[in-house]
Amino acid sequence: MPVPLAPYPTPPPAPYTPTPTNGSQSQLVCSGCRNLLVYPVGATSVCCAVCNAVTAVPPPGTEMAQIVCGGCHTLLMYIRGATSVQCSCCHTVNLALEANQVAHVNCGNCRMLLMYQYGARSVKCAVCNFVTSVGVSIISCSFNP
């Protein structure tokens, strides 16, 4: 006589994750561990599930920008328009310049593309430590008719 087979156990239901009613989410970097946090639009702060740090959410409409820390190469987020950003990992104060405040030049030694603040006379390459002069030379000419 055939033996009836037991049915496969049904998998447990997936945990319930509430979503905002309008479905829109935003993201920011955790102030504690630097992980990317996703949160529902309208939240005023976000608690990180990894390190439990509470990160304040910038007000709606605030434009954010990103910069790589010159000390530890961590990606930093900051409010656009700030002039400097202090890294929470290594405490380096990074100069935050807008696109219209910087210029570019190739390193005079290794040809690496360098970025510098307008008005600077020279820029030091972080790769080979060569100092490239970027100041504009003004040549005075006299004209005798």
C-alpha positions as semicolon CSV with decimal commas, in nm:
position;residue;x (nm);y (nm);z (nm)
1;M;0,000;0,000;0,000
2;P;0,140;0,344;-0,093
3;V;0,260;0,570;0,184
4;P;0,126;0,927;0,162
5;L;0,397;1,189;0,130
6;A;0,407;1,479;0,368
7;P;0,375;1,817;0,195
8;Y;0,674;2,050;0,191
9;P;0,658;2,293;0,480
10;T;0,542;2,635;0,376
11;P;0,814;2,898;0,409
12;P;0,763;3,155;0,683
13;P;0,613;3,481;0,561
14;A;0,856;3,757;0,473
15;P;0,898;4,016;0,747
16;Y;0,673;4,317;0,705
17;T;0,858;4,628;0,593
18;P;0,640;4,937;0,596
19;T;0,678;5,165;0,296
20;P;0,577;5,528;0,279
21;T;0,233;5,590;0,135
22;N;0,367;5,786;-0,161
23;G;0,649;5,533;-0,211
24;S;0,926;5,794;-0,231
25;Q;1,252;5,742;-0,048
26;S;1,576;5,930;-0,018
27;Q;1,923;5,846;0,105
28;L;2,206;5,992;0,309
29;V;2,535;5,881;0,463
30;C;2,533;5,764;0,826
31;S;2,715;6,011;1,051
32;G;2,858;5,721;1,251
33;C;2,975;5,440;1,023
34;R;2,947;5,612;0,680
35;N;2,705;5,348;0,542
36;L;2,440;5,461;0,296
37;L;2,099;5,491;0,467
38;V;1,765;5,480;0,283
39;Y;1,475;5,654;0,453
40;P;1,119;5,761;0,372
41;V;1,077;6,119;0,253
42;G;0,950;6,333;0,539
43;A;1,164;6,173;0,810
44;T;1,358;6,419;1,028
45;S;1,625;6,174;1,145
46;V;1,740;5,821;1,066
47;C;1,878;5,560;1,306
48;C;2,145;5,337;1,151
49;A;2,079;4,964;1,190
50;V;2,453;4,891;1,190
51;C;2,597;5,137;1,445
52;N;2,277;5,289;1,598
53;A;2,395;5,644;1,524
54;V;2,114;5,891;1,466
55;T;2,171;6,110;1,160
56;A;1,968;6,427;1,107
57;V;1,796;6,458;0,770
58;P;1,856;6,790;0,593
59;P;1,544;7,003;0,536
60;P;1,346;6,933;0,216
61;G;1,482;7,111;-0,089
62;T;1,839;7,120;0,047
63;E;2,085;7,048;-0,232
64;M;2,356;6,805;-0,134
65;A;2,701;6,761;-0,286
66;Q;2,974;6,501;-0,245
67;I;3,350;6,519;-0,201
68;V;3,619;6,259;-0,143
69;C;3,817;6,323;0,176
70;G;4,177;6,416;0,104
71;G;4,292;6,239;0,421
72;C;4,126;5,898;0,414
73;H;3,945;5,892;0,075
74;T;3,601;5,846;0,234
75;L;3,306;5,979;0,035
76;L;3,157;6,276;0,221
77;M;2,816;6,435;0,166
78;Y;2,758;6,799;0,254
79;I;2,513;7,080;0,193
80;R;2,594;7,251;-0,136
81;G;2,745;7,593;-0,079
82;A;2,956;7,495;0,223
83;T;3,314;7,620;0,199
84;S;3,472;7,335;0,396
85;V;3,378;6,985;0,512
86;Q;3,532;6,806;0,812
87;C;3,561;6,430;0,772
88;S;3,404;6,239;1,062
89;C;3,649;5,951;1,014
90;C;3,991;6,121;1,010
91;H;3,887;6,479;1,102
92;T;4,058;6,629;0,796
93;V;3,907;6,963;0,695
94;N;3,845;6,948;0,320
95;L;3,804;7,258;0,105
96;A;3,469;7,236;-0,078
97;L;3,480;7,439;-0,395
98;E;3,206;7,491;-0,651
99;A;3,277;7,412;-1,015
100;N;3,320;7,781;-1,102
101;Q;3,587;7,827;-0,832
102;V;3,831;7,565;-0,960
103;A;4,054;7,515;-1,260
104;H;4,247;7,220;-1,400
105;V;4,605;7,168;-1,515
106;N;4,814;6,862;-1,600
107;C;5,103;6,786;-1,367
108;G;5,431;6,906;-1,517
109;N;5,595;6,575;-1,429
110;C;5,351;6,281;-1,447
111;R;5,073;6,450;-1,652
112;M;4,804;6,364;-1,392
113;L;4,506;6,600;-1,418
114;L;4,511;6,831;-1,116
115;M;4,238;7,055;-0,980
116;Y;4,319;7,379;-0,801
117;Q;4,149;7,693;-0,674
118;Y;4,142;7,991;-0,908
119;G;4,409;8,240;-0,811
120;A;4,661;7,979;-0,696
121;R;5,015;8,024;-0,827
122;S;5,105;7,656;-0,812
123;V;4,961;7,315;-0,732
124;K;5,138;7,011;-0,583
125;C;5,064;6,673;-0,738
126;A;4,946;6,416;-0,483
127;V;5,084;6,133;-0,698
128;C;5,445;6,241;-0,763
129;N;5,473;6,552;-0,535
130;F;5,586;6,770;-0,826
131;V;5,489;7,138;-0,794
132;T;5,338;7,273;-1,116
133;S;5,328;7,648;-1,167
134;V;4,983;7,766;-1,277
135;G;5,011;8,145;-1,237
136;V;4,951;8,353;-1,547
137;S;5,267;8,514;-1,672
138;I;5,229;8,874;-1,781
139;I;5,484;8,978;-2,036
140;S;5,534;9,349;-2,066
141;C;5,613;9,474;-2,412
142;S;5,701;9,818;-2,517
143;F;5,603;9,939;-2,859
144;N;5,798;10,217;-3,024
145;P;5,638;10,348;-3,342
